[in-house]
Amino acid sequence: MVIYLDVLVFINIFVTYFLLLSSGFLLHRKAKKWRTACGAIFGGLSALVIFLPPMPGVFLLLEKLLISVVLVLIVFGFENWKWFLKQTASFYLVSFVYAGAMSALWFFITPAGMSYRNGVAYFNISAAILVISTVVVYLVLCLAEHFLHRTPKEGQMLFVRLDYGGREAMVRAFVDTGNQLQDIMSGLPVVVCELKALKGCLPDEVYFALQQHKVEEIQGEQWKAKVRVLPMNAVTGTGTLVGLKPDHIWIEQEHASKEVQAIVGFTDQPLSDGDFSMLVGTSLLENT
């Protein structure tokens, strides 16, 4: 059977794109579109292994695992080992399900114009069908994004991007209705963040002053003006939380980046076992 290189790569770009979307959906993670596109292109090029001699099952599994690792790094990056392993396992799982479905299709039906080798499926379809498929899939994605978009709810995860003096940090946040903190002076909602999550975003002297609970040692009028002392109630009693007003703060969602107004309160205690580093109240999300 003749295999056309352009058709092979194009089809597998489509396949990889939807596998990446499925993998992110399983863990409620949404990558940047340009990163997903780069990953899909890499996945399409990796389909060239179909031209190699048939590989034994063990080597095929190792090959798929290596491709999964590279794709996860391209699309989702590396936050920590826990999330990296979770995302790799998620993508490997959806890839394994897809490979199993293609194997079953080949074994039981063997459609005309289909070839399946080394875990790669090839369908001999015309250029017109490729163009029509592209348009249809794009329209379906646009409609799905329009109808499925909702404001994040309690228990969901999202990313928050912060800017302090031109330095930015992206923090994974948990939507928590229990966080009703507000800055008394400005009335702005307060998000609670692990201090270490913003180490690269703050000047060293500011970071260490916050770490040592010596905010009076923060120098510079610009930084002093950002400091907030926030009263709070906890199970153990009342207390205070030291916060800094960021220059900018954005809620990152798949469809857009929405700038909001909030104070960031810092804690030395871990908020989770590595799943997230910030607590965001629903009041901050009402207008996103």
Coordinates of N, CA and C in Angstrom, one line a residue, residues 19 22-23 64-65 68 86-100:
L19 N -5.6 14.0 21.4 CA -5.1 13.2 22.5 C -4.6 14.1 23.6
S22 N -7.6 15.6 25.4 CA -8.2 14.6 26.3 C -7.3 14.4 27.5
S23 N -6.0 14.4 27.3 CA -5.1 14.2 28.5 C -5.2 15.4 29.5
K64 N 6.4 4.7 22.6 CA 5.3 5.5 23.0 C 5.5 6.3 24.3
L65 N 6.2 5.7 25.2 CA 6.5 6.3 26.5 C 7.4 7.5 26.3
S68 N 5.5 10.3 24.7 CA 4.6 10.9 25.7 C 5.4 11.9 26.6
K86 N 2.1 12.6 36.6 CA 0.6 12.5 36.4 C 0.2 12.8 35.0
Q87 N 0.8 13.9 34.4 CA 0.4 14.3 33.1 C 1.0 13.3 32.0
T88 N 2.2 12.7 32.3 CA 2.7 11.7 31.4 C 1.9 10.5 31.4
A89 N 1.5 10.0 32.6 CA 0.6 8.8 32.7 C -0.7 9.1 32.0
S90 N -1.3 10.3 32.2 CA -2.5 10.6 31.6 C -2.5 10.5 30.1
F91 N -1.4 11.2 29.5 CA -1.3 11.1 28.0 C -1.0 9.7 27.5
Y92 N -0.2 9.0 28.3 CA 0.2 7.6 27.9 C -1.1 6.8 27.9
L93 N -2.0 7.0 28.9 CA -3.3 6.3 29.0 C -4.1 6.5 27.8
V94 N -4.3 7.8 27.4 CA -5.2 8.1 26.3 C -4.6 7.6 25.0
S95 N -3.3 7.7 24.9 CA -2.6 7.1 23.7 C -2.8 5.6 23.6
F96 N -2.7 5.0 24.7 CA -2.9 3.5 24.8 C -4.3 3.1 24.4
V97 N -5.3 3.9 24.8 CA -6.7 3.6 24.5 C -6.9 3.8 23.0
Y98 N -6.3 4.9 22.4 CA -6.4 5.2 21.0 C -5.7 4.1 20.2
A99 N -4.5 3.7 20.6 CA -3.8 2.6 19.9 C -4.6 1.3 19.9
G100 N -5.2 1.0 21.1 CA -6.1 -0.2 21.2 C -7.2 -0.1 20.3

